Amino acid sequence: MVFYFRSLGGDMEAAGEDLVSQLRRVLYRNQVELEPAAKIGYSKRDALHDSRDTLAYLSKMLLEDEGEGEADSAQQQKPSFQGLFDELSAIVSPSESSDSSTEGSDQSSGFEVNLGRTTDIHSSLMECARAVAANNVAGFYDLARDIRDAVALQSTPLQKVARFLIDALAARLAGTGPQAYRAISAGISSRMLVADARLPLFAIVVNFANDVILRACAGANKVHIIDYGVHCGRQWPSLIKAFSVRPEGPPQLKITGIDLVTVPEAFVAGQRLAAFARSNGVQLEYCSIQSNSWESVQPVTLANELLVVNSNMSLQHMRDEWISVNNPRRLLFESIYKMRPKVFVMCVSNASFSSPFFIPKFDETLKHFTAKMECLDAWLGWDSIGDRDLVEKVFQRAITSVVACDGLEQLERPDKYRTWDSRAKRAGFQPFLVGEEVYERMKSQWGGYACNKNFGCGKDENWMLLGWKDVILCGMSAWETKAQVL
């Protein structure tokens, strides 16, 4: 098996480098290097064609009852945190009489900003984060005002992320992080789910998972899929369609959809999926379970069913060892292993936002979402501004959760794919064989988008990785239980 590794320079340590920085440098040195994804004629039109069943399902089922004024009403309901920012800025900023010279302002805040280059925006955002961590209110608002002025009329990916980060830092400093997260969530409409489903990352992750499941279920008459993080069931229309055209005929299909109690779509997904399945000649039974403690859920399984367990970019919503003594993620993996599934498909967002140390967490957030925003810009650059704005709102919500919230109030807690790999192996799982053709097809799809060389792919053992430039955005893997000793 081929591995690709990257080196971020020599082994010389920077003078005064702290322990966290040293550890991060070693980890990055051993990161799998992404190779440019293949470009063999896979186009944007092909991508939309591949996900047409998912898009049709979402458009019909999610938008049929949605009023024309939903977006406007949601926007009206969202509180304005810009007003709070301006008010706090006025309180802590020097008065006009004392602001007659630039030198005086610099001395009052202890910071100096020069936003002429990308590196300056990055370093200024890090200074903002340090000011918030030190509870330096005046320093933060002086810096934040300069950054806002510099990016107000610009629209590069980094500048968009900068605006979201400044808003999140202001909410953290004001103690209104949870309220800001709920306000943004209230504005997330069904149309955003449709826009998100058109993105290449979602399409490829779904294609990978469904391809693995379809192969594992070959010849099975009864298939039971347990989906952790089912949401509105948007992964399953394409699999149902594939089952409907199997040479041996479709199986009797059961889906147990598990999600948080705060996700109302999980309950109604059953009726929508059942209607879609009937229209394609597939018999579907759906069971909905809503719980905030997935590790304690005990789905009912039968011996004559071929069992599949799936989680698509949803495990990040679980509590982890930083906020719970009995690590729920470890308990969940042990629970899944006891079910003895034929295959366990796990697709995760590759980022580490669970650190109790704020500055490393902020730096990781800045790099990860800048890469995602650049990827989004490359994909939707020539498309309607509306779709891009909808997806950016989803990014803003995640950034607010990570930066403005801590502990139980932080609902977005992804981990690096290698951390999930260790959890799976400790639970007893071993890699499920996925053919090389799946990886090659993934490369052709990912590399064909926008014909951009910055779309990268990589492999690390049984993990297939997608990224932008040198940032790994997500990892996809398949697992099976070890053979029982008779």
PDB file of N, CA and C in Angstrom, residues 295 319-321 323-331:
ATOM      1  N   GLU A 295     -24.756   6.646  22.712  1.00  0.00           N
ATOM      2  CA  GLU A 295     -24.066   5.474  23.234  1.00  0.00           C
ATOM      3  C   GLU A 295     -24.975   4.584  24.075  1.00  0.00           C
ATOM      4  N   ARG A 319     -20.689  14.138  22.576  1.00  0.00           N
ATOM      5  CA  ARG A 319     -19.763  14.575  23.624  1.00  0.00           C
ATOM      6  C   ARG A 319     -18.513  13.700  23.588  1.00  0.00           C
ATOM      7  N   ASP A 320     -17.413  14.239  24.088  1.00  0.00           N
ATOM      8  CA  ASP A 320     -16.164  13.481  24.069  1.00  0.00           C
ATOM      9  C   ASP A 320     -15.551  13.435  25.468  1.00  0.00           C
ATOM     10  N   GLU A 321     -14.319  12.932  25.541  1.00  0.00           N
ATOM     11  CA  GLU A 321     -13.675  12.724  26.831  1.00  0.00           C
ATOM     12  C   GLU A 321     -13.334  14.017  27.546  1.00  0.00           C
ATOM     13  N   ILE A 323     -15.346  16.495  28.092  1.00  0.00           N
ATOM     14  CA  ILE A 323     -16.475  17.016  28.876  1.00  0.00           C
ATOM     15  C   ILE A 323     -17.287  15.909  29.540  1.00  0.00           C
ATOM     16  N   SER A 324     -16.865  14.657  29.381  1.00  0.00           N
ATOM     17  CA  SER A 324     -17.595  13.549  29.992  1.00  0.00           C
ATOM     18  C   SER A 324     -16.599  12.518  30.506  1.00  0.00           C
ATOM     19  N   VAL A 325     -16.741  12.122  31.765  1.00  0.00           N
ATOM     20  CA  VAL A 325     -15.811  11.172  32.372  1.00  0.00           C
ATOM     21  C   VAL A 325     -15.857   9.845  31.631  1.00  0.00           C
ATOM     22  N   ASN A 326     -17.071   9.323  31.417  1.00  0.00           N
ATOM     23  CA  ASN A 326     -17.241   8.102  30.631  1.00  0.00           C
ATOM     24  C   ASN A 326     -17.378   8.504  29.169  1.00  0.00           C
ATOM     25  N   ASN A 327     -16.300   8.406  28.436  1.00  0.00           N
ATOM     26  CA  ASN A 327     -16.243   8.907  27.063  1.00  0.00           C
ATOM     27  C   ASN A 327     -17.360   8.311  26.208  1.00  0.00           C
ATOM     28  N   PRO A 328     -18.376   9.097  25.831  1.00  0.00           N
ATOM     29  CA  PRO A 328     -19.493   8.563  25.039  1.00  0.00           C
ATOM     30  C   PRO A 328     -19.052   8.006  23.686  1.00  0.00           C
ATOM     31  N   ARG A 329     -18.018   8.561  23.089  1.00  0.00           N
ATOM     32  CA  ARG A 329     -17.576   8.087  21.783  1.00  0.00           C
ATOM     33  C   ARG A 329     -16.982   6.684  21.892  1.00  0.00           C
ATOM     34  N   ARG A 330     -16.224   6.442  22.937  1.00  0.00           N
ATOM     35  CA  ARG A 330     -15.688   5.095  23.148  1.00  0.00           C
ATOM     36  C   ARG A 330     -16.817   4.111  23.408  1.00  0.00           C
ATOM     37  N   LEU A 331     -17.781   4.515  24.230  1.00  0.00           N
ATOM     38  CA  LEU A 331     -18.904   3.631  24.541  1.00  0.00           C
ATOM     39  C   LEU A 331     -19.737   3.330  23.298  1.00  0.00           C
TER      40      LEU A 331
END
